CSV table of C-alpha atoms in Angstrom, one decimal:
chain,number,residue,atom,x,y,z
W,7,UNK,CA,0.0,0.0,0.0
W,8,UNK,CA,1.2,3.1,-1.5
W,9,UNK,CA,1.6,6.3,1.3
W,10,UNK,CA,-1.2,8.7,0.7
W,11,UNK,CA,-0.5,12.3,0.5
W,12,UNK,CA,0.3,14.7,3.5
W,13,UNK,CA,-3.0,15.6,3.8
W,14,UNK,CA,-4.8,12.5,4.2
W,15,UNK,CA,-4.3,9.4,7.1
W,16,UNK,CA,-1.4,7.1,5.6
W,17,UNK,CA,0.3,4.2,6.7
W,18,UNK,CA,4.1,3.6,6.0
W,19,UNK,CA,4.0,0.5,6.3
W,20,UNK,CA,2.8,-2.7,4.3
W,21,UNK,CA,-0.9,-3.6,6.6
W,22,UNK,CA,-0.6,-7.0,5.1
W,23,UNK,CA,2.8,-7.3,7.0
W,24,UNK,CA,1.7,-5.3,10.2
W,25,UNK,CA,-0.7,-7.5,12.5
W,26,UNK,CA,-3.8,-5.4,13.5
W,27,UNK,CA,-3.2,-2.9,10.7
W,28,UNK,CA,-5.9,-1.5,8.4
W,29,UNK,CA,-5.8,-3.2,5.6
W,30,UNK,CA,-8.0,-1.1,2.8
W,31,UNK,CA,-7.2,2.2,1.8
W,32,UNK,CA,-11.0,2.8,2.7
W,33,UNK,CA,-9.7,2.6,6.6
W,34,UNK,CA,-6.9,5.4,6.5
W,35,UNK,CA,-9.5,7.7,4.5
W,36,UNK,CA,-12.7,6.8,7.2
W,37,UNK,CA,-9.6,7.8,9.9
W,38,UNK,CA,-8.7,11.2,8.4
W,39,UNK,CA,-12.7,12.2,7.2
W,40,UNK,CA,-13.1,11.6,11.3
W,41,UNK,CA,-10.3,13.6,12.4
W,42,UNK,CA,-11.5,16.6,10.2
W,43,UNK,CA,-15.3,15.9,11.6
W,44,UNK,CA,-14.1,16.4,15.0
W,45,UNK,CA,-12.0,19.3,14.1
W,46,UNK,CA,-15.0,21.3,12.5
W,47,UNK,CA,-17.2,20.5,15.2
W,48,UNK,CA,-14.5,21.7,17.9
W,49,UNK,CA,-14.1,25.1,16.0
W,50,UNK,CA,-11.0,24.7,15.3
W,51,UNK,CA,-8.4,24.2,12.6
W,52,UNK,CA,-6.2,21.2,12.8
W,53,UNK,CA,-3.0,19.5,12.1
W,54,UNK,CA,-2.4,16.0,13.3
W,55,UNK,CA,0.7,13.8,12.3
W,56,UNK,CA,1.1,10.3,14.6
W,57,UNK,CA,3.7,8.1,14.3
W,58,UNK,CA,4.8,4.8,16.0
W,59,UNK,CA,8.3,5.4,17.7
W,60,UNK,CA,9.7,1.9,17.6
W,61,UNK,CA,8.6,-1.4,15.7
W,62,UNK,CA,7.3,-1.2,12.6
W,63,UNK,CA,6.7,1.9,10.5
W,64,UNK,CA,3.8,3.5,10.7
W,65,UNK,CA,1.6,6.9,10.2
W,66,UNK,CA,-1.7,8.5,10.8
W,67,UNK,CA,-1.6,12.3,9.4
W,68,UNK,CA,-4.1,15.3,8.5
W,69,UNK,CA,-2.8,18.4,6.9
W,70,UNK,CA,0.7,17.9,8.6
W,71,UNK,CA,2.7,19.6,6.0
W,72,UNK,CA,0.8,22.5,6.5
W,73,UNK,CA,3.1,25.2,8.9
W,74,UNK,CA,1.7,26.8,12.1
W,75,UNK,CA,3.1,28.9,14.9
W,76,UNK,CA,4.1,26.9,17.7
W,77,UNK,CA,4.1,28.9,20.9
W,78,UNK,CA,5.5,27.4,23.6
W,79,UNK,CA,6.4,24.1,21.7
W,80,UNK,CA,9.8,25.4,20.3
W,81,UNK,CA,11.2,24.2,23.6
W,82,UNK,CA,11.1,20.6,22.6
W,83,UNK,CA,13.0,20.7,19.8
W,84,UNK,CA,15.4,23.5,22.0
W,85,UNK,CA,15.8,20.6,24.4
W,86,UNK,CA,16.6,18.0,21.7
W,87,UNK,CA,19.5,19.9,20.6
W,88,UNK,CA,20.5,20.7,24.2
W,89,UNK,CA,20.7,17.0,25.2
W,90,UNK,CA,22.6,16.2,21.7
W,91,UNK,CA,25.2,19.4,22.7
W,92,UNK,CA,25.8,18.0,25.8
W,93,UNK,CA,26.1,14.2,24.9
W,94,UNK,CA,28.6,15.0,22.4
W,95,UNK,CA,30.2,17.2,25.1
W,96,UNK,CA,29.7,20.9,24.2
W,97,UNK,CA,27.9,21.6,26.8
W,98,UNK,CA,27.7,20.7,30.7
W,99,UNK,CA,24.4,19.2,31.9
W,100,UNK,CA,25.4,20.8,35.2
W,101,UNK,CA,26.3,23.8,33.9
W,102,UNK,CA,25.0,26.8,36.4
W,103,UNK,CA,22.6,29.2,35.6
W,104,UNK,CA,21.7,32.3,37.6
W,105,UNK,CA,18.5,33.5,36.9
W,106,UNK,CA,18.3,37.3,37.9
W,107,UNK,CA,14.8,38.6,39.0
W,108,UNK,CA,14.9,42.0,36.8
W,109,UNK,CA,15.9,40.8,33.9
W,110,UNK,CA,13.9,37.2,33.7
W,111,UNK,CA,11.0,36.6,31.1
W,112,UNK,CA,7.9,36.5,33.6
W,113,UNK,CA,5.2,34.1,33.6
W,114,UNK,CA,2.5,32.0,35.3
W,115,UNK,CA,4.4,28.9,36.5
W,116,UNK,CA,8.0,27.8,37.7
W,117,UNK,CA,11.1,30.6,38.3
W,118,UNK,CA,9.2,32.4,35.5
W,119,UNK,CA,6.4,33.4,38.6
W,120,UNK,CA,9.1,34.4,41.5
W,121,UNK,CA,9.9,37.2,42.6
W,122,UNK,CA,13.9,36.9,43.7
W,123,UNK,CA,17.6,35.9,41.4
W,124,UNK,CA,17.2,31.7,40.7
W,125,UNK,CA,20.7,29.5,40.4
W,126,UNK,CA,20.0,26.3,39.1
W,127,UNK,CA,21.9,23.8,36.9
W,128,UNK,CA,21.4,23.6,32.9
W,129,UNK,CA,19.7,20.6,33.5
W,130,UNK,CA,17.1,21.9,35.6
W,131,UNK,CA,16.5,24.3,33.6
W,132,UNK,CA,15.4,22.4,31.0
W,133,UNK,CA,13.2,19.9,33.2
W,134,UNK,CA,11.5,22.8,34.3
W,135,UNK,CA,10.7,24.5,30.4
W,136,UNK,CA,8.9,21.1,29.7
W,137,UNK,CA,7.3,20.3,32.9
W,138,UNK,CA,5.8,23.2,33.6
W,139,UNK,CA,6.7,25.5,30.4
W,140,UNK,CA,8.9,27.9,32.5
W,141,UNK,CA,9.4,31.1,30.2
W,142,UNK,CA,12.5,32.4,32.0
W,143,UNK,CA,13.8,28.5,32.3
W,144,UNK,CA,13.0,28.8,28.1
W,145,UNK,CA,14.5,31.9,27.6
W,146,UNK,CA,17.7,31.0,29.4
W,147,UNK,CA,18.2,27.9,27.8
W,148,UNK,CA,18.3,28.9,24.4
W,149,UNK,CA,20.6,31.8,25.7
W,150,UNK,CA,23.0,29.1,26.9
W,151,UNK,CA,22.9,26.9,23.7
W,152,UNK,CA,22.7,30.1,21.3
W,153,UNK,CA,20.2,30.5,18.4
W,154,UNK,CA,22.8,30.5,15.9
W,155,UNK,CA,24.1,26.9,17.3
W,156,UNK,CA,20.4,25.5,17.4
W,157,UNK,CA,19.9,26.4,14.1
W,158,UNK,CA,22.7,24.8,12.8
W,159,UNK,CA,22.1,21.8,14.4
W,160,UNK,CA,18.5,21.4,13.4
W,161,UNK,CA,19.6,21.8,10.1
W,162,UNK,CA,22.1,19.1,10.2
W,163,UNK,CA,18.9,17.2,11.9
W,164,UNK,CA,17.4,17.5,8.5
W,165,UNK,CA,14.8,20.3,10.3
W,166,UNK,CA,14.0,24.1,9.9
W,167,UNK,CA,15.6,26.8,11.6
W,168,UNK,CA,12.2,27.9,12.2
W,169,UNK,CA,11.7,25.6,14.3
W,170,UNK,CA,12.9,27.7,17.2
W,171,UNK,CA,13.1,31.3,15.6
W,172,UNK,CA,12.7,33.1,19.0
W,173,UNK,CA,12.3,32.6,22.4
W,174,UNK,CA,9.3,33.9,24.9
W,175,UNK,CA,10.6,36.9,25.6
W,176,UNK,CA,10.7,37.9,21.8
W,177,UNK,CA,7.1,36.4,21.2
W,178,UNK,CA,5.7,38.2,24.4
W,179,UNK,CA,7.2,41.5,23.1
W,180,UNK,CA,5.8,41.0,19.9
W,181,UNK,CA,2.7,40.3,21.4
W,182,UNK,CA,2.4,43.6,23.4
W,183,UNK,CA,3.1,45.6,20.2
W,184,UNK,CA,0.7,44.3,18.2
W,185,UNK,CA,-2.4,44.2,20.9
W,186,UNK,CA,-1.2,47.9,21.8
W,187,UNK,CA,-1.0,46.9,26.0
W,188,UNK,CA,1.7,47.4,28.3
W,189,UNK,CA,1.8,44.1,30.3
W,190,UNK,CA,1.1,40.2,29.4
W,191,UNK,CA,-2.0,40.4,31.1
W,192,UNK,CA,-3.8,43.0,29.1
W,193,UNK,CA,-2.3,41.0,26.1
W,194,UNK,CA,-4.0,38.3,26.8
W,195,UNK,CA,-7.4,39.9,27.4
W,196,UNK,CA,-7.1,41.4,24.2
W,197,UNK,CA,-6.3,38.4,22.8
W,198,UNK,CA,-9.3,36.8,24.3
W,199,UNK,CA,-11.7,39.6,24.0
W,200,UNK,CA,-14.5,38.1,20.9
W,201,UNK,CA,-15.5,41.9,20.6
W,202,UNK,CA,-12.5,43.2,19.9
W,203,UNK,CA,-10.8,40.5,17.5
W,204,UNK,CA,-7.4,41.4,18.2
W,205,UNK,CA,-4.9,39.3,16.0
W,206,UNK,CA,-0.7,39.2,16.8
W,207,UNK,CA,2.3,38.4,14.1
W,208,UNK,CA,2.6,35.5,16.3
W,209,UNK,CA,-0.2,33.5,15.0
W,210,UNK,CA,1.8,33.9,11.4
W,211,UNK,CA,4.0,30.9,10.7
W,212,UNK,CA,5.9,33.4,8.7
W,213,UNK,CA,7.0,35.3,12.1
W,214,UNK,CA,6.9,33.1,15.1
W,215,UNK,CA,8.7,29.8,15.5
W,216,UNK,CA,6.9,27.6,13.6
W,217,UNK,CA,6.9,24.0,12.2
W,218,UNK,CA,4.8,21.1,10.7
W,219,UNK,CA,3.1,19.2,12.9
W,220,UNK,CA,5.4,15.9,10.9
W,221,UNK,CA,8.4,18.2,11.6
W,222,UNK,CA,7.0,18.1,15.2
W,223,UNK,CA,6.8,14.7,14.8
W,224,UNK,CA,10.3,13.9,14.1
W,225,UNK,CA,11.5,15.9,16.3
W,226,UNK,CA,9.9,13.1,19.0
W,227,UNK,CA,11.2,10.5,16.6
W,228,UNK,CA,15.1,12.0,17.1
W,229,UNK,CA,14.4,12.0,20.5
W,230,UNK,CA,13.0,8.4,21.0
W,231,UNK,CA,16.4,7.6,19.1
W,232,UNK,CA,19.0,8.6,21.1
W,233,UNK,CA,19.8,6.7,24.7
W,234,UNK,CA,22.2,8.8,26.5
W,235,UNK,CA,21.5,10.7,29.7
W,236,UNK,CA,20.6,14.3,28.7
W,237,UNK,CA,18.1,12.8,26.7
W,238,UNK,CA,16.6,10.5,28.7
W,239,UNK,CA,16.7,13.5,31.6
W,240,UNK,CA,14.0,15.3,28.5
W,241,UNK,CA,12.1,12.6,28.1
W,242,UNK,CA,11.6,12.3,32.1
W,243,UNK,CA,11.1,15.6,32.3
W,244,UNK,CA,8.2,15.2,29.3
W,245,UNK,CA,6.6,12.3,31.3
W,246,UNK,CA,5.8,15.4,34.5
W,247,UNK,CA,4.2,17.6,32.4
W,248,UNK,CA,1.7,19.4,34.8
W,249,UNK,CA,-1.1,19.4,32.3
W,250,UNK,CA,-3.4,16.1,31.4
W,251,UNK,CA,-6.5,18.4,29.7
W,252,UNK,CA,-5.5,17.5,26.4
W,253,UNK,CA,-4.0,14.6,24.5
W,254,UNK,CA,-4.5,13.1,28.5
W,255,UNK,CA,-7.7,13.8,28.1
W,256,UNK,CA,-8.3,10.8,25.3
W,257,UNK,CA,-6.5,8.5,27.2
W,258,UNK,CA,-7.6,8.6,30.4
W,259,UNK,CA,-5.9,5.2,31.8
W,260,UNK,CA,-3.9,4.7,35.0
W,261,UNK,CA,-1.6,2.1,33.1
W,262,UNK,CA,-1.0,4.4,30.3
W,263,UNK,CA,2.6,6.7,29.9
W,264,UNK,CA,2.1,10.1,28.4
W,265,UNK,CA,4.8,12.3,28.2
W,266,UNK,CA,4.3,15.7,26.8
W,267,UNK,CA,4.7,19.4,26.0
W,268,UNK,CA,2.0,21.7,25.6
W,269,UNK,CA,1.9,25.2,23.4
W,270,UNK,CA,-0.6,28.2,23.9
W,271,UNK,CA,-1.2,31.5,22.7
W,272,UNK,CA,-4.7,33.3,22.3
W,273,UNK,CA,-6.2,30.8,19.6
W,274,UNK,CA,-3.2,28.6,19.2
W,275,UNK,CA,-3.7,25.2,21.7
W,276,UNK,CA,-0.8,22.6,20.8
W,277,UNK,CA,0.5,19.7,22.0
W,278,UNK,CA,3.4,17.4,20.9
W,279,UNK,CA,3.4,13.9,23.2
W,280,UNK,CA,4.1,10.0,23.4
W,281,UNK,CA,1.7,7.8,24.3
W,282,UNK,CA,2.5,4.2,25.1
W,283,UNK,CA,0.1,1.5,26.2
W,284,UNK,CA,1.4,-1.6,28.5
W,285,UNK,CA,3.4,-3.5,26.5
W,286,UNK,CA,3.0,-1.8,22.7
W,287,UNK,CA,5.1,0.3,21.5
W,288,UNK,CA,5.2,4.2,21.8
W,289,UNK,CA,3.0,6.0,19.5
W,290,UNK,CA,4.1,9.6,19.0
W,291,UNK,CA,1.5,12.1,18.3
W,292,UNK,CA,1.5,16.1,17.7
W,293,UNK,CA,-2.0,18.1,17.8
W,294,UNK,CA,-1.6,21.7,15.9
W,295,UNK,CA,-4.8,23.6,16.4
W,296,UNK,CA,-6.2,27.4,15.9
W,297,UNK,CA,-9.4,28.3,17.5
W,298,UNK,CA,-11.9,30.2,15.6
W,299,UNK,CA,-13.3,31.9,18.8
W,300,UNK,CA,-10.2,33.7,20.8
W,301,UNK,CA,-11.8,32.7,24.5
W,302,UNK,CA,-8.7,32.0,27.0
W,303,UNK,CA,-10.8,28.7,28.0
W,304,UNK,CA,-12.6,26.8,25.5
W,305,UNK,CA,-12.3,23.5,27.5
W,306,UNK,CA,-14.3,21.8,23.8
W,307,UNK,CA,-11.4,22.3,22.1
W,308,UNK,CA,-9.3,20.8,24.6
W,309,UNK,CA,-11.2,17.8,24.3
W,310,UNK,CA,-11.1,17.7,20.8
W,311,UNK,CA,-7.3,18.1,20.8
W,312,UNK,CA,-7.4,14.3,23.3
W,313,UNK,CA,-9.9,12.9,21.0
W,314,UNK,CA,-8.2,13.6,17.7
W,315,UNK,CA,-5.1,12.0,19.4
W,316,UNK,CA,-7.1,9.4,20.1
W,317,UNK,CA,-8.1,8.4,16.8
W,318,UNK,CA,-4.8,8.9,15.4
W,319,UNK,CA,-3.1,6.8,17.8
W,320,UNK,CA,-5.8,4.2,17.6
W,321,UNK,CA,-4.7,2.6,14.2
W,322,UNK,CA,-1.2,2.6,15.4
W,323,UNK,CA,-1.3,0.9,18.4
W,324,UNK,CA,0.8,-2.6,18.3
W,325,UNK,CA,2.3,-5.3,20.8
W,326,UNK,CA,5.9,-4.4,21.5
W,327,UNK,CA,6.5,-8.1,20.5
W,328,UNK,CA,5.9,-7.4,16.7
């Protein structure tokens, strides 16, 4: 069976080789005409690329060639390159960072909320950026590893620069100019105001770090790839993500791992995360979605983002034996 195009469900792989695969082109299409149905009934525009990690090859996709802004998502493929810089021994995992209070990216969660100077290692920096999407954590990291150097190395990855074009200080900034406020709070009111309909260069692909929700997806592949320490300290850090409300939302098991990042701004809701039953292999999965309304909470499309994940990993899902 021949791959279907980028914007349609696909499998890689041969079904008639792969136990519990579809095995009619029918299937694939049924599985992407769903994904869109949920989709339009969330509100929302979508981009869904799954992949199987390990085992046989294998792929579920809608629209994932198609190039969105990521938000808060650049730090995974930040962290990628971090843990390859320090496994080929560039960089010290160790390595401390002083985090002073005036001069720190703000935000809602981790050093990013406090109010005095931070010291913590490299390494901790980065758990906390995925965990619990720490801005001044972010914004510090890529400091340390240097934009220049990240985009190199993505490109020798075979991935975009655009990847990570800026960090969140740069977005926020960004943000405040083009909503016309003075602080992130009133950003994001504007933002969210449905009377107003305030828009930001950092919804545009063309000015924000941005990606493919397949280049997301390879990204996690890389990742699952490599075995040495930094990277299995991300891929720890990705299993205590704080938030469950939404590719945890369509797979809500006690026995299943789900390790994640999540991306928001305004409309944009992403999230980029591995999902592994008891004993099948890990299914990879990245969500890319844009609200039509521009509500901070819009818990339906939060949903929508676990279900579609759910349907995507669905056909993928094989013993770890095969």
């Amino acid at each position: 069976m021949k791959p279907a195009a980028s914007s349609g469900a696909r499998s890689v792989a041969d079904p008639s080789e792969v136990p519990g695969a579809p095995t009619a082109a029918g299937t694939w299409a049924a599985v992407v005409a769903t994904l869109r149905e949920v989709a339009r009934d969330a509100g929302v525009t979508a981009r869904v690329h799954a992949t199987r990690l390990t085992g046989p090859p294998g792929t579920v996709a809608l629209d994932d060639a198609e190039p969105a802004a990521v938000a808060s998502l650049y730090k995974l493929p930040l962290a990628l390159v971090w843990a390859d810089l320090v496994a080929a021994g560039d960089l010290a995992a160790d390595q401390p960072v002083r985090l002073a209070a005036g001069s720190r990216m703000p935000g809602p969660t981790g050093v990013a909320m406090l109010l005095d100077d931070v010291s913590l290692t490299a390494r901790d920096a980065v758990r906390l950026m995925l965990a619990v999407s720490d801005n001044a954590c972010g914004d510090a990291v890529l400091a340390l590893v240097g934009r220049t150097r990240v985009h190199q190395h993505l490109a020798e990855l075979g991935l975009p620069a655009t990847l990570v074009r800026q960090g969140s200080a740069e977005e926020t900034r960004a943000v405040l100019r083009d909503t016309g406020t003075a602080d992130w709070a009133a950003a994001q009111r504007a933002l969210a105001d449905p009377d107003r309909a305030a828009e930001t260069s950092q919804y545009d692909p063309a000015y924000a770090s941005a990606a493919t929700a397949a280049q997301v997806g390879q990204v996690l592949r890389i990742l699952w790839s490599r075995t040495g320490p930094a990277h299995h300290l991300v891929r720890d850090a990705l299993a205590h993500q704080a938030w469950r409300h939404r590719v945890g939302s369509g797979f809500p098991h006690d026995d299943v791992a789900l390790l994640g990042k999540t991306g928001t701004l305004g409309r944009l809701r992403h999230e980029a995360a591995v999902v592994r039953f008891p004993h099948e292999h890990p299914v990879g999965v990245v969500v890319l979605t844009r609200a039509a309304r521009p509500e901070r909470h819009l818990p339906r499309v939060d949903a929508a983002i676990g279900e579609l994940a759910r349907l995507a990993v669905g056909p993928l899902r094989l013993p770890d034996d095969v």
